[in-house]
mmCIF file of C-alpha atoms in Angstrom:
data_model
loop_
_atom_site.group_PDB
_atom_site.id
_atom_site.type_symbol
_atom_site.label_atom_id
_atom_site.label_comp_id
_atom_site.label_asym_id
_atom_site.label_seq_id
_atom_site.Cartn_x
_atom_site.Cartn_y
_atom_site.Cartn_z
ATOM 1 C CA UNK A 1 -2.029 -17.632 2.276
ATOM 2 C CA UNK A 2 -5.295 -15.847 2.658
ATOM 3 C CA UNK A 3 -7.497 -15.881 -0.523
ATOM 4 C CA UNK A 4 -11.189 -15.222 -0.490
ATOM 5 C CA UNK A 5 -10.609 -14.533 3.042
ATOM 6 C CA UNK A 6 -12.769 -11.508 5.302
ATOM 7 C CA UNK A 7 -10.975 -9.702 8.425
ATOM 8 C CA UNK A 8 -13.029 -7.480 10.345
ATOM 9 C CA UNK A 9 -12.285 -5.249 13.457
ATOM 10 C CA UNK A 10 -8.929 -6.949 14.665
ATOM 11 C CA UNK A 11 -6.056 -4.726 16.130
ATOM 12 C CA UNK A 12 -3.813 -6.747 13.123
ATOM 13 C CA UNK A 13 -5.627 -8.747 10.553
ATOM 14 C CA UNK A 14 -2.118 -10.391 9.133
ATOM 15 C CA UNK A 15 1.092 -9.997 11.093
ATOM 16 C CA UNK A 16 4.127 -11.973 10.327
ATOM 17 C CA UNK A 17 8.277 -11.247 10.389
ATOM 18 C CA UNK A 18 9.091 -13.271 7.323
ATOM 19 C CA UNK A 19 12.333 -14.198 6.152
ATOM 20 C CA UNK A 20 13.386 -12.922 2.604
ATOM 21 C CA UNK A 21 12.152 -16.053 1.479
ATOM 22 C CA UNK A 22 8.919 -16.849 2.637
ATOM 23 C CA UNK A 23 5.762 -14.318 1.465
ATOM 24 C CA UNK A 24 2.366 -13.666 2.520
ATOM 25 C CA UNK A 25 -0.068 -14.157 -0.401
ATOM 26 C CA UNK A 26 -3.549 -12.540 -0.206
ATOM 27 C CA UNK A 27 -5.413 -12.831 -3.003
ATOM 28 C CA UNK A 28 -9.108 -11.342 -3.557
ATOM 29 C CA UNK A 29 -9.654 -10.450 0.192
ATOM 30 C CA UNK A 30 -11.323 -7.856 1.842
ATOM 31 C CA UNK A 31 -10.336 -6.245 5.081
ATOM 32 C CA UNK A 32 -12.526 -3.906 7.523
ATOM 33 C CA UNK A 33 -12.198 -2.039 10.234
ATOM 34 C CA UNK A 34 -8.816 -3.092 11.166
ATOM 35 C CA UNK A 35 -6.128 -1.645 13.057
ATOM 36 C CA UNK A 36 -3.175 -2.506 10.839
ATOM 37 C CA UNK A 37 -4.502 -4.813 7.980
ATOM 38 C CA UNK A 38 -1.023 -6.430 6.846
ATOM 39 C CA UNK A 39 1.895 -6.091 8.596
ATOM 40 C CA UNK A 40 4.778 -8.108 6.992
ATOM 41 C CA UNK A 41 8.394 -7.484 5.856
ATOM 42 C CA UNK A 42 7.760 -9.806 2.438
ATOM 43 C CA UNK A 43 3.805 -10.095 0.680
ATOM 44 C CA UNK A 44 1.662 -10.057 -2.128
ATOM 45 C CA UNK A 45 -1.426 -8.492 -2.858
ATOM 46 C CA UNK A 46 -3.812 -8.646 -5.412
ATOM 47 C CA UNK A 47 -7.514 -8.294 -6.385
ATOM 48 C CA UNK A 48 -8.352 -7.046 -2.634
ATOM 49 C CA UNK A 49 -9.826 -4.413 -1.218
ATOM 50 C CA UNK A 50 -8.792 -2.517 2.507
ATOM 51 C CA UNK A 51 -10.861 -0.274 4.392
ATOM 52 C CA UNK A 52 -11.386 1.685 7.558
ATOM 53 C CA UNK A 53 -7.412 1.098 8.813
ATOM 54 C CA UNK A 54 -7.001 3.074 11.827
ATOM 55 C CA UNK A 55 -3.330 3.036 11.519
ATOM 56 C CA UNK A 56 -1.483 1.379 8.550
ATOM 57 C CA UNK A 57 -3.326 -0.639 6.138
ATOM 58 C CA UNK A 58 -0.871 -2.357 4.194
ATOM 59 C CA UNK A 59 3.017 -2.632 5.387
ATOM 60 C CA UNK A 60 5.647 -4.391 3.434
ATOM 61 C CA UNK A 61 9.010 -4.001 2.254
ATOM 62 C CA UNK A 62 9.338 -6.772 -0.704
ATOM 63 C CA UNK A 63 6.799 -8.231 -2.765
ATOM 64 C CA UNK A 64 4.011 -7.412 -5.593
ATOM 65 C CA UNK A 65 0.846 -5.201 -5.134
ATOM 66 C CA UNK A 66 -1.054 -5.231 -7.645
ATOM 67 C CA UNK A 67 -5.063 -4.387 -8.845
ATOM 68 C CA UNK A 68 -6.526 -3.834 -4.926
ATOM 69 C CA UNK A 69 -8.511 -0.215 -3.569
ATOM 70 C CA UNK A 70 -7.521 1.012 -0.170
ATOM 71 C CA UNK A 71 -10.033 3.955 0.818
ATOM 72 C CA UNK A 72 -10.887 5.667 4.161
ATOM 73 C CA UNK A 73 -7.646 4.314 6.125
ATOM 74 C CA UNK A 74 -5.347 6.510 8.062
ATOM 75 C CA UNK A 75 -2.359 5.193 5.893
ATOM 76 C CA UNK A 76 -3.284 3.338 2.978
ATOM 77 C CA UNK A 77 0.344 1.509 2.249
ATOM 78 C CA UNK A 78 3.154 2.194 3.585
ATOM 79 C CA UNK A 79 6.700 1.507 2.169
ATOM 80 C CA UNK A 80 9.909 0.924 4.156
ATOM 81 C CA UNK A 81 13.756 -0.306 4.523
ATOM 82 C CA UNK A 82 14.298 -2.506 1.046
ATOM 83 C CA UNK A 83 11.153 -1.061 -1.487
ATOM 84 C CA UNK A 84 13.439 -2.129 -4.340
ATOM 85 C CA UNK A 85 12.157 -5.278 -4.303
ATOM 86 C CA UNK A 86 8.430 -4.109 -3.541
ATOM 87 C CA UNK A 87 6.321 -3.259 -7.099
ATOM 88 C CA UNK A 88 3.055 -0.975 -6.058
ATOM 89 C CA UNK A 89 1.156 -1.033 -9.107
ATOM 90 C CA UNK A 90 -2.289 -0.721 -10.466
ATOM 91 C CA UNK A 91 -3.935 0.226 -7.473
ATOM 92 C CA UNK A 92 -6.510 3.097 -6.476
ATOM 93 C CA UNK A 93 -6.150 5.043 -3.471
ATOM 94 C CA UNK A 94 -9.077 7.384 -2.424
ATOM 95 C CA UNK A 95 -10.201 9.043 0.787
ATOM 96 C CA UNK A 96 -7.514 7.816 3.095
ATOM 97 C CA UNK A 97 -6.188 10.304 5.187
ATOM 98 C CA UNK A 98 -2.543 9.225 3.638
ATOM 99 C CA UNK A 99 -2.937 7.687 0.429
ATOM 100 C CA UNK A 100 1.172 6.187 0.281
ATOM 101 C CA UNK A 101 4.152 6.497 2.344
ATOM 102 C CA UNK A 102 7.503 5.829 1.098
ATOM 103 C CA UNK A 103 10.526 5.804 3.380
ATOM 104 C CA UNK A 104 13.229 4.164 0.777
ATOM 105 C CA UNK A 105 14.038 4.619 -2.639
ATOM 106 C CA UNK A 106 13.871 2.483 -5.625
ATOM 107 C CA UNK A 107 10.111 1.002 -5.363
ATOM 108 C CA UNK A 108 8.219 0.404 -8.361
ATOM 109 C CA UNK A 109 5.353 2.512 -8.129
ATOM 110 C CA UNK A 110 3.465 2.996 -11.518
ATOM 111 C CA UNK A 111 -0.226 3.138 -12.914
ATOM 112 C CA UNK A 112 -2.352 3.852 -9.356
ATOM 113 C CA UNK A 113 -4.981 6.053 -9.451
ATOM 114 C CA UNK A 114 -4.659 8.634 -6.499
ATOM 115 C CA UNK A 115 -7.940 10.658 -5.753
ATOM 116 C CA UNK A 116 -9.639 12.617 -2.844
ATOM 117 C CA UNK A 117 -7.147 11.142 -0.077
ATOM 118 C CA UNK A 118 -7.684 13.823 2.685
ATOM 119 C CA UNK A 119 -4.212 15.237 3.622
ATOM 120 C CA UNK A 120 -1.874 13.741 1.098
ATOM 121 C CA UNK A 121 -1.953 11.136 -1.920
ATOM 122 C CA UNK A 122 1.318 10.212 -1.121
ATOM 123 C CA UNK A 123 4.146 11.246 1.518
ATOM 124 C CA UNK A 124 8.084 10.547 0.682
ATOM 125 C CA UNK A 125 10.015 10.183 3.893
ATOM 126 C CA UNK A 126 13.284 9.642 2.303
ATOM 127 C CA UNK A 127 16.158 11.797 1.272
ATOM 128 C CA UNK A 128 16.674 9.775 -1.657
ATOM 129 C CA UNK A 129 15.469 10.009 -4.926
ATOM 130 C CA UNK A 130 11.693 8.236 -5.461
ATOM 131 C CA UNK A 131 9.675 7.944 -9.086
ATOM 132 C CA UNK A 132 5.911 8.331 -8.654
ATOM 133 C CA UNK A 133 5.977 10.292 -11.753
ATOM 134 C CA UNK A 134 3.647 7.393 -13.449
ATOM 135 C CA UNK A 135 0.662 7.511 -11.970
ATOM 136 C CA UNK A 136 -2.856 9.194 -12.214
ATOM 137 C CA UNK A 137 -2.925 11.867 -9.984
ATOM 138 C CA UNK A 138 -6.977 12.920 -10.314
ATOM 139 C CA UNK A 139 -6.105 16.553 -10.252
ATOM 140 C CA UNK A 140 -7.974 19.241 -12.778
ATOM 141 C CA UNK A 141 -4.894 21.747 -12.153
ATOM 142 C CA UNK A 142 -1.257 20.417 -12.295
ATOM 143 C CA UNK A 143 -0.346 23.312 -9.995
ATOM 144 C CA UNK A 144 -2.062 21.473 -7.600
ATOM 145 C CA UNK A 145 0.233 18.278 -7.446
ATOM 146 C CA UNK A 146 3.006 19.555 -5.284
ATOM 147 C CA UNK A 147 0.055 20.102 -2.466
ATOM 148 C CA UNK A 148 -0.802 16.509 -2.326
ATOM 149 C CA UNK A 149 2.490 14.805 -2.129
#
């Protein structure tokens, strides 16, 4: 568990191959400067804020994100193998180069605010079908929403 917790300038903050069982819990944290912030298969994440990733802030498969700000990270979260079980919501992504990735289907991803991320708010690396469709997109034009994703 890290709550109330500060990581600053580490190559990984939090790394840890859990077992389907056993999460990470970070809890009104803030991370800095970081290479990776959390890297972990099963976590949950709420009421902190990441910053300044230089390569993935937040990696997880299963587990609850909910109410945290990533901004200026390369990747803000990224979403792989079983997102199913992973619920992404509530969140505000700005001025990461990559707001989201998704690379599996069936994630919960609903009520983030997604503004000013630099190349994309969110990337979908999957063939399959994935619904972002709830989710504030910060954009005056609609027109404009197929650039960012």
């Amino acid at each position: 568990r890290a709550i109330n917790c500060t990581f600053n300038n580490n190559d990984f903050a939090i790394a840890f191959i859990s077992n389907p069982t056993s999460f990470i819990q970070v809890e009104n944290s803030q991370f800095s400067g970081n290479g990776r912030d959390v890297y972990t298969s099963t976590a949950n994440s709420y009421l902190s804020t990441y910053t300044g990733a230089t390569v993935t802030s937040f990696f997880a498969q299963k587990g609850e994100v909910k109410n945290n700000t990533w901004a200026d990270n390369a990747v803000g979260v990224e979403i792989s193998l079983f997102p199913w079980e992973l619920s992404v919501t509530d969140n505000t992504f700005s001025n990461n180069t990559v707001g989201m990735q998704v690379s599996g289907p069936g994630a919960l991803i609903e009520n983030n605010i997604f503004g000013g991320n630099i190349d994309f708010d969110a990337v979908i690396a999957t063939a399959q079908a994935v619904n972002i469709s709830n989710n504030c997109w910060c954009v005056s034009d609609p027109g404009d929403l197929p650039d960012r994703i």
